[in-house]
Coordinates of C-alpha atoms in Angstrom, one line a residue:
X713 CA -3.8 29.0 13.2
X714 CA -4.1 25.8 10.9
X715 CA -6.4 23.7 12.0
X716 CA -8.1 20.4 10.3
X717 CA -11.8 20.4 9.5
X718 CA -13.5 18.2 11.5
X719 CA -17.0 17.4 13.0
X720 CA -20.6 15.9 11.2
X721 CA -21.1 15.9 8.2
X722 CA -23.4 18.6 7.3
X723 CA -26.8 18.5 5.8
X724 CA -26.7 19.4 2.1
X725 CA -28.7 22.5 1.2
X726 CA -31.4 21.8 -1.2
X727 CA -30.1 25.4 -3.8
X728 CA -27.2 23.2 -4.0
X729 CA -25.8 23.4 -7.5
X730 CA -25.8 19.5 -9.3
X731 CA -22.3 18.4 -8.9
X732 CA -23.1 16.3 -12.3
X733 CA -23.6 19.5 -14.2
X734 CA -20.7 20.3 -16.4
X735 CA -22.0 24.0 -15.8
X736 CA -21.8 24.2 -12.1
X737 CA -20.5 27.2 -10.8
X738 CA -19.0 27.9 -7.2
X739 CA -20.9 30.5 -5.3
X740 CA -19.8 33.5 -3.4
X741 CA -20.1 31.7 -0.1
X742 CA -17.3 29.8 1.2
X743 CA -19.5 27.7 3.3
X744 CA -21.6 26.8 0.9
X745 CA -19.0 25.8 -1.5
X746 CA -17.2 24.1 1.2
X747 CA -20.7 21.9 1.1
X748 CA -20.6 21.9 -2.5
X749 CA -17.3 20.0 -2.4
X750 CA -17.9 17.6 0.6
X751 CA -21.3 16.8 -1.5
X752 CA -18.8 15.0 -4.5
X753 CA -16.1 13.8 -2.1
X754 CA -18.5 11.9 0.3
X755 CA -17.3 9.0 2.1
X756 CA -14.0 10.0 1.2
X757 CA -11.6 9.8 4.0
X758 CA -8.3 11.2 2.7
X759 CA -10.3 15.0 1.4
X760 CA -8.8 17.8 3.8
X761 CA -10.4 20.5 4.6
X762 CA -8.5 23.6 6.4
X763 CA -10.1 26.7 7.5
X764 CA -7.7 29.6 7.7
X765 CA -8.9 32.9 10.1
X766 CA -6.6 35.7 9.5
X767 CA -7.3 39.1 12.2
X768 CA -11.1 37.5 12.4
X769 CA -12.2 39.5 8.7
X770 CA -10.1 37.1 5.8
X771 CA -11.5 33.7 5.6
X772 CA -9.8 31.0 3.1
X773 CA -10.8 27.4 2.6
X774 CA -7.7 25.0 1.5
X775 CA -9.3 21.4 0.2
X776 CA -6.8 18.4 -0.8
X777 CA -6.7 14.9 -1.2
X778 CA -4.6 13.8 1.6
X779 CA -3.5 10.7 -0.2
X780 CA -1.9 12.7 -3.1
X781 CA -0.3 16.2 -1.4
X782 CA 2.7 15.5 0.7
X783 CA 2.1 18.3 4.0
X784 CA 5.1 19.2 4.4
X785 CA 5.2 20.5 0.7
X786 CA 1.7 22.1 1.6
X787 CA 3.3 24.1 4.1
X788 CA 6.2 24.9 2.9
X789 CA 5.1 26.4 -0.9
X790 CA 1.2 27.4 0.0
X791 CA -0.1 27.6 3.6
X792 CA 3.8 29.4 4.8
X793 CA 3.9 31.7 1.9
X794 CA 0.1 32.9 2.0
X795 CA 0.3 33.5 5.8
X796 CA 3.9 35.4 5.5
X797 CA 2.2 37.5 2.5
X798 CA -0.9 38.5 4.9
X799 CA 1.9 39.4 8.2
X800 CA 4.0 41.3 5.6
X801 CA 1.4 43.1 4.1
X802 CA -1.2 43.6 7.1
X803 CA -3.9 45.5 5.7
X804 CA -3.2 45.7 2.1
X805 CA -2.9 42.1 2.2
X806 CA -5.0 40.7 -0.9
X807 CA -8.5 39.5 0.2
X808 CA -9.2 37.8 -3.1
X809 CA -7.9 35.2 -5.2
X810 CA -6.9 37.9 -7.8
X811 CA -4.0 39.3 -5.9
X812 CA -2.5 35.9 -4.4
X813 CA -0.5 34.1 -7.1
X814 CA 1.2 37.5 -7.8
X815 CA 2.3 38.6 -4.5
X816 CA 2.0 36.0 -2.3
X817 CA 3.0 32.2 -3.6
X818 CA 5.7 30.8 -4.7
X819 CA 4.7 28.4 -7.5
X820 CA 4.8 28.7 -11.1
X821 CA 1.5 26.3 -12.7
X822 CA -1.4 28.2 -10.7
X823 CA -4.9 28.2 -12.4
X824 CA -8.3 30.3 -11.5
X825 CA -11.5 28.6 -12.1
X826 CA -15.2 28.8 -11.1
X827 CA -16.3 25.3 -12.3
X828 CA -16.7 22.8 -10.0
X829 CA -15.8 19.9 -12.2
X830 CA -12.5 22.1 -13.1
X831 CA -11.8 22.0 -9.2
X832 CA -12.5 18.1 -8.8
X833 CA -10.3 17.1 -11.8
X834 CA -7.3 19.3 -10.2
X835 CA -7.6 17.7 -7.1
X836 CA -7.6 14.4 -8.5
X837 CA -4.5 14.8 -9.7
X838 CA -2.8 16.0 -6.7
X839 CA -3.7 19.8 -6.4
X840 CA -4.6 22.1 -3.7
X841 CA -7.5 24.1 -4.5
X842 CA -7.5 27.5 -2.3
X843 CA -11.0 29.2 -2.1
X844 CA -11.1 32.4 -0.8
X845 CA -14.1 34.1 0.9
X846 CA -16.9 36.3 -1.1
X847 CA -14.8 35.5 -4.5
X848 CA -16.8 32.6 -7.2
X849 CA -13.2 31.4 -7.9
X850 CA -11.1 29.4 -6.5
X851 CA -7.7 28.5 -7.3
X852 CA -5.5 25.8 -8.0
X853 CA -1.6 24.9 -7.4
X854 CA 0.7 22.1 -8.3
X855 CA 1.9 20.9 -5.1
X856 CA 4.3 18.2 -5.7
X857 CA 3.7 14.9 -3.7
X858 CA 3.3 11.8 -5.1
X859 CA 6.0 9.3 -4.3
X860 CA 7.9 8.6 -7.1
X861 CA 11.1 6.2 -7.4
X862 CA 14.7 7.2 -9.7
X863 CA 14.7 7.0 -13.3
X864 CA 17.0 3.9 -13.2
X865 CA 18.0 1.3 -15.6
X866 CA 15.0 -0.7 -16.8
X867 CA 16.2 -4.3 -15.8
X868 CA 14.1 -5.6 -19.2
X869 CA 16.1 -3.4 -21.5
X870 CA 19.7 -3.4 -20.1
X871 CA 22.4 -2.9 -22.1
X872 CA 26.4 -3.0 -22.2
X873 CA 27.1 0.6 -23.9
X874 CA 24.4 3.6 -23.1
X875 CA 22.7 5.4 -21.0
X876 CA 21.8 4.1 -17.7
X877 CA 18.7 5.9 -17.1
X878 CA 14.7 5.0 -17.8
X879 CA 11.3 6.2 -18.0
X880 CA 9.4 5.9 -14.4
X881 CA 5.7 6.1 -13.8
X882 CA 5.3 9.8 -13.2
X883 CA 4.5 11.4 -16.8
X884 CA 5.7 14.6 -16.2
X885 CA 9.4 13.6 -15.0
X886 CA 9.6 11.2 -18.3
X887 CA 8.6 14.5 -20.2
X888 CA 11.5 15.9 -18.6
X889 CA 13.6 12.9 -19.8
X890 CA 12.8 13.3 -23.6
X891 CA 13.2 17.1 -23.3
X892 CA 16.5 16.7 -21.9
X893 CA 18.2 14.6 -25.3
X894 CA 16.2 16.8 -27.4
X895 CA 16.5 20.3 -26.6
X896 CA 14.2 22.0 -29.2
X897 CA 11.2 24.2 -29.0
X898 CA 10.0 22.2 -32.0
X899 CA 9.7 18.9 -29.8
X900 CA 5.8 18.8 -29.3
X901 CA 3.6 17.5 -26.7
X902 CA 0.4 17.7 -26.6
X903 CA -1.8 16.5 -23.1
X904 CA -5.2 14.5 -23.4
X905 CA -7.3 12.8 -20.7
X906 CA -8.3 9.2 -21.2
X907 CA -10.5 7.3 -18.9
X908 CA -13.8 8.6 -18.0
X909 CA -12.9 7.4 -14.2
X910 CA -9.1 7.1 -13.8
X911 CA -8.6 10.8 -16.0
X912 CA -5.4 9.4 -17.0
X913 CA -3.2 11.9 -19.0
X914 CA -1.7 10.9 -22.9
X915 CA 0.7 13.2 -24.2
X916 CA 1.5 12.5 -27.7
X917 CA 5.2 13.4 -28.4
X918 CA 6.8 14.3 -32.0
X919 CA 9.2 16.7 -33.6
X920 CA 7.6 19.3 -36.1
X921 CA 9.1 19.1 -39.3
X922 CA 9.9 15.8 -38.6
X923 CA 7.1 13.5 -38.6
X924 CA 4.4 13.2 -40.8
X925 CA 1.5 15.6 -40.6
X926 CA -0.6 12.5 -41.7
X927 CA 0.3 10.0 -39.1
X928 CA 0.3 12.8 -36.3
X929 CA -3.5 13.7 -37.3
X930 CA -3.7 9.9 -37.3
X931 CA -2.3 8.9 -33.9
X932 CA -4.6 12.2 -32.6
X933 CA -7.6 10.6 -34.2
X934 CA -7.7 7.0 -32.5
X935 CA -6.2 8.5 -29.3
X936 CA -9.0 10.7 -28.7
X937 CA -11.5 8.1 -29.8
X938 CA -11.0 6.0 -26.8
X939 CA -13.7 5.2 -24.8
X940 CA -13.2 3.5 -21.8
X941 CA -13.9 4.0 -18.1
X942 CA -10.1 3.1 -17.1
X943 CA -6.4 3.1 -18.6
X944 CA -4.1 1.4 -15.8
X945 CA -1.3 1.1 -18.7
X946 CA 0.0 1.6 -21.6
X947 CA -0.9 -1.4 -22.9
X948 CA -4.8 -0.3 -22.5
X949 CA -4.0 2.6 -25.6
X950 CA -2.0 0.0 -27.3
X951 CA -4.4 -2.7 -27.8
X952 CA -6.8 0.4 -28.6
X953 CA -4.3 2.1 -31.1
X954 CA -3.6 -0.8 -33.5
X955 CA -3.9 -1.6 -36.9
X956 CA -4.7 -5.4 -36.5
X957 CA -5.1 -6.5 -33.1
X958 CA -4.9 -9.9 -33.7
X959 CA -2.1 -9.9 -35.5
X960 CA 0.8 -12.0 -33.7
X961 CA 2.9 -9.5 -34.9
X962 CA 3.1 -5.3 -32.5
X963 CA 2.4 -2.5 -34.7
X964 CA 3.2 -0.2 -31.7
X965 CA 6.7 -0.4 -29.9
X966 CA 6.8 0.0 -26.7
X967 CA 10.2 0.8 -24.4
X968 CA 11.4 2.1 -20.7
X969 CA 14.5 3.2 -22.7
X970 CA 14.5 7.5 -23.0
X971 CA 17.2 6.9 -25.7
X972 CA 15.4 4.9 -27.5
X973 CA 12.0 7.1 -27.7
X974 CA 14.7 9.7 -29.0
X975 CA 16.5 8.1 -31.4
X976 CA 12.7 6.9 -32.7
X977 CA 11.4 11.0 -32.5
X978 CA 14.2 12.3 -34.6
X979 CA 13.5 9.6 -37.2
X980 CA 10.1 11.1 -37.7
X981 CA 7.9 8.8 -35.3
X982 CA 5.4 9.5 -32.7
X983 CA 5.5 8.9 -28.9
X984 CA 2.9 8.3 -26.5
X985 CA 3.0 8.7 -22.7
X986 CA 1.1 7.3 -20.6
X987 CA 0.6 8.8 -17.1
X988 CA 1.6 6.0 -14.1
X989 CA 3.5 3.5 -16.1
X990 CA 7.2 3.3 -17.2
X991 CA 6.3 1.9 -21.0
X992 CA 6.6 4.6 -23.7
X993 CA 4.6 3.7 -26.8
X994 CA 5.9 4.5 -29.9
X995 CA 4.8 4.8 -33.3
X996 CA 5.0 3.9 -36.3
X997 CA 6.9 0.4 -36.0
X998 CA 8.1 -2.2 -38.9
X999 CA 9.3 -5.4 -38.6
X1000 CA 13.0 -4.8 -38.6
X1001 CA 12.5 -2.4 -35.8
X1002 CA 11.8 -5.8 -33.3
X1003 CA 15.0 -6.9 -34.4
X1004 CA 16.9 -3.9 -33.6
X1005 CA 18.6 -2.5 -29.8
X1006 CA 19.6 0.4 -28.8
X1007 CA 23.1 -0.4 -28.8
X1008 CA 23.1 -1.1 -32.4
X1009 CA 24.0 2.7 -33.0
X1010 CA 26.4 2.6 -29.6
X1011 CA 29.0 0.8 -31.2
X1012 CA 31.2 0.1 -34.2
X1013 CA 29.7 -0.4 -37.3
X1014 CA 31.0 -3.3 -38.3
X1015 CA 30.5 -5.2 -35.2
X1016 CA 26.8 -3.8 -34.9
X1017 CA 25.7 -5.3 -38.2
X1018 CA 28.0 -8.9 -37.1
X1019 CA 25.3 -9.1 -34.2
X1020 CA 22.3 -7.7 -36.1
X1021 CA 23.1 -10.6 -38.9
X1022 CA 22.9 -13.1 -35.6
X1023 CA 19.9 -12.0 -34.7
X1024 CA 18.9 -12.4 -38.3
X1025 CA 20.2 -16.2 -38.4
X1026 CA 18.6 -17.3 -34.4
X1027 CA 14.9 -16.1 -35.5
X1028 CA 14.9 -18.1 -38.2
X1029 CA 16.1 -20.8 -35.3
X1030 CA 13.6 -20.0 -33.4
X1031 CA 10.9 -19.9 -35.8
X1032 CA 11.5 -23.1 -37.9
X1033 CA 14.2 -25.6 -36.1
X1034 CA 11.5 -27.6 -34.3
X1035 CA 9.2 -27.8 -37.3
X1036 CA 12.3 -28.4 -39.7
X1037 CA 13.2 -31.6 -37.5
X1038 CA 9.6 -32.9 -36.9
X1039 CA 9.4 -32.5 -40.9
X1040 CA 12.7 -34.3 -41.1
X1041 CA 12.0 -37.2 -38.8
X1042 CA 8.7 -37.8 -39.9
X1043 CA 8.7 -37.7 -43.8
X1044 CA 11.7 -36.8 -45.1
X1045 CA 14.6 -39.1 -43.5
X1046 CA 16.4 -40.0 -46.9
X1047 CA 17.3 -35.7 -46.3
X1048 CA 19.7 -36.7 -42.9
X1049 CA 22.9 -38.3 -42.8
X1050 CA 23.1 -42.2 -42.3
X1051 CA 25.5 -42.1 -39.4
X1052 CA 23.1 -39.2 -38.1
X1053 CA 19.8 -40.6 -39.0
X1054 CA 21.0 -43.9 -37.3
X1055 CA 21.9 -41.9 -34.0
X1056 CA 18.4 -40.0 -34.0
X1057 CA 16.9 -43.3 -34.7
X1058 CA 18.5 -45.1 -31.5
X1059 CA 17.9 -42.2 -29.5
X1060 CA 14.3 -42.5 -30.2
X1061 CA 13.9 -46.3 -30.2
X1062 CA 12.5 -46.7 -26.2
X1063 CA 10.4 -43.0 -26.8
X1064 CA 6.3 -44.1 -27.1
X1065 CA 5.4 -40.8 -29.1
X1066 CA 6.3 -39.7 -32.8
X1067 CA 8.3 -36.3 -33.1
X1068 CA 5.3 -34.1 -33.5
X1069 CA 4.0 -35.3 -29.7
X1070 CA 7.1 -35.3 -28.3
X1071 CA 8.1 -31.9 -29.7
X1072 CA 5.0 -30.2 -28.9
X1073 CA 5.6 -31.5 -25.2
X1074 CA 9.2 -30.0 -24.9
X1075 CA 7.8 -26.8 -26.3
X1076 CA 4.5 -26.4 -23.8
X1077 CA 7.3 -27.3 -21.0
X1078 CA 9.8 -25.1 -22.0
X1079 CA 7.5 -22.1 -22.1
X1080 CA 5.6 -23.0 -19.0
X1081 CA 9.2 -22.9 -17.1
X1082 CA 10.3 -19.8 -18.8
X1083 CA 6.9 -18.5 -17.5
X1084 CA 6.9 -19.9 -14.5
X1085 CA 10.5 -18.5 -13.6
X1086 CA 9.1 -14.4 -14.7
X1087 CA 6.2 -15.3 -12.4
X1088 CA 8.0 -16.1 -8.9
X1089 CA 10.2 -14.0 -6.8
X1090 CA 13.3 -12.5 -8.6
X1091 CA 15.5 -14.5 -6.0
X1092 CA 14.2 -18.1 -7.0
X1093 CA 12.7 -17.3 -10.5
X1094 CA 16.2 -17.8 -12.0
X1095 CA 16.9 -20.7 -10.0
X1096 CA 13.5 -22.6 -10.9
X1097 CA 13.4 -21.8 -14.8
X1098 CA 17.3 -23.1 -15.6
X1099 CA 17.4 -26.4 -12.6
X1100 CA 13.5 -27.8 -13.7
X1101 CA 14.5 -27.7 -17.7
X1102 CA 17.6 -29.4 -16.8
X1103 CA 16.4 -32.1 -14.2
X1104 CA 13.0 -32.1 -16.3
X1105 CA 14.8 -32.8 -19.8
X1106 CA 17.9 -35.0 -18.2
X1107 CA 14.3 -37.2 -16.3
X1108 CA 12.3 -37.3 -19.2
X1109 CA 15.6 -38.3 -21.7
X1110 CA 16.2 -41.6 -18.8
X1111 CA 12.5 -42.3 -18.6
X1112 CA 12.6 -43.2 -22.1
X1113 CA 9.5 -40.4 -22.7
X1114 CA 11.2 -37.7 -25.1
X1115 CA 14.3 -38.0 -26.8
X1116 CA 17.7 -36.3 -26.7
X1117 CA 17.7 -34.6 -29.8
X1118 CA 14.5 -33.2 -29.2
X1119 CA 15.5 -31.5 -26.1
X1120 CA 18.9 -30.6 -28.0
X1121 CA 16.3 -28.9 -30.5
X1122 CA 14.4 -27.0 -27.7
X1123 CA 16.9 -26.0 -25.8
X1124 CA 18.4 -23.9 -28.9
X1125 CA 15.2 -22.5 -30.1
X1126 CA 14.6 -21.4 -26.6
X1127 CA 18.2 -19.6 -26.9
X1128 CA 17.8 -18.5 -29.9
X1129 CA 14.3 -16.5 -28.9
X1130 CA 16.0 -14.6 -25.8
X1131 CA 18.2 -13.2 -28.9
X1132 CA 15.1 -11.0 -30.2
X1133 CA 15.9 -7.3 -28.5
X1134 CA 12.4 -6.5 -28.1
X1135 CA 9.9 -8.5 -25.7
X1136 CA 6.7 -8.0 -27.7
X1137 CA 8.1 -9.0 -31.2
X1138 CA 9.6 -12.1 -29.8
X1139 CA 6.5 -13.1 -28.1
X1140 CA 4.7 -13.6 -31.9
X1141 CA 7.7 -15.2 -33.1
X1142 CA 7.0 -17.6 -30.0
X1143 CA 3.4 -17.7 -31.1
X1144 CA 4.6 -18.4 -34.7
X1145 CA 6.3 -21.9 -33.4
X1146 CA 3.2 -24.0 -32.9
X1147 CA 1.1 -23.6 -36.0
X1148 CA 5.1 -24.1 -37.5
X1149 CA 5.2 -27.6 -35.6
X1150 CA 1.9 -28.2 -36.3
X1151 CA 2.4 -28.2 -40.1
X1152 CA 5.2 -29.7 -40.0
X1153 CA 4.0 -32.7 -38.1
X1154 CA 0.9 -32.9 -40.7
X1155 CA 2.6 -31.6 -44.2
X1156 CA 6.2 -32.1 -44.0
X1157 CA 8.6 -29.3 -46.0
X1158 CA 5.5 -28.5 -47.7
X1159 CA 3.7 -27.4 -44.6
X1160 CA 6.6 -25.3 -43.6
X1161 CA 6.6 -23.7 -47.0
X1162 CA 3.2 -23.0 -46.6
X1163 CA 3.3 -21.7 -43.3
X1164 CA 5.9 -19.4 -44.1
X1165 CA 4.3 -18.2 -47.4
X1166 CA 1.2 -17.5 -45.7
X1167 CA 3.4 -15.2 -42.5
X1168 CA 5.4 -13.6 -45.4
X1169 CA 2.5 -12.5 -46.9
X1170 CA 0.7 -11.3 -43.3
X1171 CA 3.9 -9.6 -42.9
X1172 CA 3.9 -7.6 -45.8
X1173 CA 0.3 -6.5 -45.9
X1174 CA 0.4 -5.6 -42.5
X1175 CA 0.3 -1.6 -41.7
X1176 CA 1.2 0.3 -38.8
X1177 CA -0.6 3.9 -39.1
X1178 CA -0.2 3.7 -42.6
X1179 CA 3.5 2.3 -42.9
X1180 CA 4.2 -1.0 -44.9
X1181 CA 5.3 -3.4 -41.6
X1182 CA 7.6 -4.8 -44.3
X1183 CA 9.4 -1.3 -45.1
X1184 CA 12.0 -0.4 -46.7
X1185 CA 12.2 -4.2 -48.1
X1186 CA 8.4 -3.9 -49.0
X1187 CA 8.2 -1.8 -50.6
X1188 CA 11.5 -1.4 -51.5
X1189 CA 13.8 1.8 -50.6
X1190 CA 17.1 1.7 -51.2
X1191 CA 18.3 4.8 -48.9
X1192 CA 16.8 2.9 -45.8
X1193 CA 18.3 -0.1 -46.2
X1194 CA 21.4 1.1 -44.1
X1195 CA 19.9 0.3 -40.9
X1196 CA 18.3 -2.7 -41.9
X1197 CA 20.4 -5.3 -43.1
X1198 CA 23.0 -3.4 -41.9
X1199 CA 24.0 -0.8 -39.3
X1200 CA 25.6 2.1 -41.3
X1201 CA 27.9 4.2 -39.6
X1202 CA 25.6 7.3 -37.6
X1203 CA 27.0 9.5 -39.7
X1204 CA 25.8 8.2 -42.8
X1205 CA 22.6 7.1 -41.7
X1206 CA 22.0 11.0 -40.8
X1207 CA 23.0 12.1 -44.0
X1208 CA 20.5 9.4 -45.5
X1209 CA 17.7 11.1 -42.9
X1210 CA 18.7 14.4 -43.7
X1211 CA 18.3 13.7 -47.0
X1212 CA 15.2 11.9 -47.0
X1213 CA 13.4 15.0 -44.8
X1214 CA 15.0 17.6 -46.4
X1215 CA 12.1 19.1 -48.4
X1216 CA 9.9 18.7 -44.8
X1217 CA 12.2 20.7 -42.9
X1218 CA 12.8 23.4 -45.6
X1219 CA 8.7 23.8 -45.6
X1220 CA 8.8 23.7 -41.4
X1221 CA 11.7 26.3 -41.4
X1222 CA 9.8 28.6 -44.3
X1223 CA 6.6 28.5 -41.9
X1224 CA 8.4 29.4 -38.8
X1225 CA 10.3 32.5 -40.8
X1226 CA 14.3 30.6 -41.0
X1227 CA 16.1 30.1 -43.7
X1228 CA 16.9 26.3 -44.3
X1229 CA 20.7 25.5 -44.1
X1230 CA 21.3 21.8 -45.8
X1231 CA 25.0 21.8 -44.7
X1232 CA 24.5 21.5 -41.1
X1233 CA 25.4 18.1 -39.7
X1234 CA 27.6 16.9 -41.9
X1235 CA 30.4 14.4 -40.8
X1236 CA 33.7 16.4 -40.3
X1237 CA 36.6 15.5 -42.3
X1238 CA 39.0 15.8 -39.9
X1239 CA 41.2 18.4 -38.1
X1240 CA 40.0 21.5 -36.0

């Protein structure tokens, strides 16, 4: 009763509509729409076409993409159903696509169109387009079948205290994953196609009430404006989306972590999915965000802001250690210790390089192992970044070629880099290092001073969609400080939120008709 279309490829009839023509219409003959279609999808292997014959007067054409419907779901929620409709119903059975969603199939996201273009974009995105005979429409049903894997724990982000699942590369199940923290009708999502040959779907994400009207119109703005025939990743909108590209610094986050894209929604921001990838874009972002993880609001208080003041202390470690002792070494050795200065000294008696060579080697090696080690197989990666910096260093020290305390030096910035929480950010404090060394080697202290004059200064006229990068220190805002130098308890930082939006969700509540209530969410005071 089901059989596959097969045999030569037909001749294309010369009345064929242009398949280029935004205005193409189907026709009322199935076999000339069947043409129609085989016209756009030639010298594609994995289109299906299935004729269906029904008591020799009912004639339906079924066309999907092979590579994107799994069969049995095809049989089980369209091609079972439709047949079991027609035995059930016999001659009332519905001859047109007007009666079939209703009566007959199962599914819930069925569309009718009469475009052709309509019908090629649904099937490129894994849906079965049913045609029936003497009817100009066809119609369209989500079939799920792309293979998907399980929202597990991104291995990038993992953490000791939260949840262990994470975004995927199917859009619509990390939709699913947002709307499951935050169950409100006023968590918005709106859909737009990127791409003018991969179609990909953006959804930009964003409570109503909640973020700013300004930056959402914003983030629409550059979104839409894309023009580019392909978007593989996320990364394609997020080099697309920024303020300052060049910038060392990310003005968009970006994060397999649901929880995180949460907490950053009910704080006003803006997500942006990306279909087939796992990394969630989200903005705006400040500098401080870079320094912050997820489990910074999982835990106590006081121990959270403990490791957040670490975090503060290593990436000023990682930044300026290496410059600090080139400075030191070169210029400034009446600023060391004798007994210390003497040990540096014999240390670097046998090396043939000043500190700034020597330095910059360590550094290039140091980051060509790190890289070297993400680049190879997960079982040997590990193995090949931490044994070469150790035989490499422990060679180079007995070869007389760099010197101990320089590898001392490197070995703790590179520690003191994996202590960023956010892989972007600390890949411009990485960048920052060189031009650091490099001023060092050439100005001393006052090169360092320089160089970190000139970043404080990029730093604080830096914007993401409008927000100071610097913010709250620059400009300075009290109230938001509480998750910035430290981490506030959640239940004060709400009430600073709460506070802060409070005149945006009394307008939100007016225009949907509720009366504003400013005592929800307060921290209970004990008991019952």
């Amino acid at each position: 009763m089901f059989r596959k279309w097969t045999g030569s490829k037909p001749q294309v009839m010369k009345e064929l509509p242009s398949v280029d023509d935004e205005s193409a219409q189907l026709t009322s003959d199935i076999g000339q729409n069947e043409l129609i279609l085989k016209q756009v999808f030639q010298n594609c292997s994995d289109i299906i076409f299935r004729k269906i014959h029904i008591s020799g007067h009912t004639q339906w054409l079924i066309v999907y993409l092979e590579s994107l419907v799994d069969d049995t779901n095809l049989d089980d929620h369209v091609l079972r159903p439709l047949m079991s409709g027609y035995a059930s119903h016999d001659d009332s059975a519905p001859d047109e696509i007007e009666g079939v969603d209703d009566r007959v199939l199962p599914l819930g996201k069925i569309q009718r169109t009469s475009k052709v273009t309509d019908i090629v974009r649904h099937l490129l995105i894994g849906q079965v387009a049913i045609l029936a005979a003497e009817d100009t429409r066809a119609m369209t049903v989500a079939v799920n079948g792309r293979v998907q894997r399980n929202p597990e724990e991104p291995p990038s982000e993992l953490v000791l205290r939260g949840p262990r699942d994470g975004f995927i590369e199917n859009i619509s199940t990390n939709m699913g994953l947002l709307r499951s923290r935050i169950k409100t009708s006023r968590l918005k999502m709106e859909a737009y196609t990127v791409g003018e040959l991969t179609q990909t779907e953006v959804v930009i994400a964003y409570v109503d009430g909640i973020a700013d009207d300004n930056v959402i119109e914003e983030v629409r703005k550059r979104v839409t404006s894309i023009q580019i025939d392909g978007v593989l990743e996320s990364g394609y909108i997020e080099q697309f989306i920024e303020d300052l590209p060049l910038s060392p610094f990310p003005q968009v986050n970006s994060t397999e972590r649901p929880d995180v894209i949460a907490a950053g929604l009910l704080k006003g921001k803006i997500a942006i999915l990306v279909d087939t990838t796992p990394f969630v874009l989200l903005v705006p972002m400040t500098f401080w965000t870079g320094l912050q993880a997820s489990e910074d609001h999982y835990n106590r208080s006081i121990f959270a802001t403990f490791v957040r003041w670490i975090r503060f202390l290593f990436i000023f470690i990682s930044i300026f250690a290496p410059s600090l002792y080139v400075a030191v070494t070169t210029f400034h050795q009446e600023m060391i210790p004798t007994n210390l200065m003497l040990s540096i000294a014999a240390a670097r008696e046998a090396v043939p390089f000043p500190a700034l060579i020597e330095t910059l080697l360590m550094e290039t090696m140091f980051e060509a192992l790190r890289e070297a080690g993400v680049r190879m197989p997960r079982q040997v990666g590990q193995a090949v970044s931490i044994v070469g910096a150790l035989v490499i260093g422990q060679a180079a020290v007995e070869a007389g070629i760099i010197s101990a305390p320089v590898v001392i030096v490197v070995a703790t910035t590179g520690i003191a880099s994996f202590t960023v929480p956010r892989f972007n950010f600390a890949n411009g404090i990485q960048l920052l290092r060189f031009p650091m060394i490099l001023l060092a080697g050439t100005l001393g202290l006052y090169g360092i001073v320089l160089g970190f004059l000139g970043t404080l200064l990029h730093v604080t006229a830096l914007r993401s969609f409008g927000t100071p990068y610097f913010t709250p220190l620059g400009p300075l805002t009290y109230k938001s400080l509480k998750d910035v130098l430290i981490s506030a308890p959640i239940w004060e930082e709400a009430e600073a939120m709460r506070s802060s939006t409070a005149g945006t969700n009394n307008s939100a509540n007016v225009r949907q008709g509720q009366p504003s209530n400013s005592n929800q969410g307060n921290r209970p005071s004990g008991g019952n």
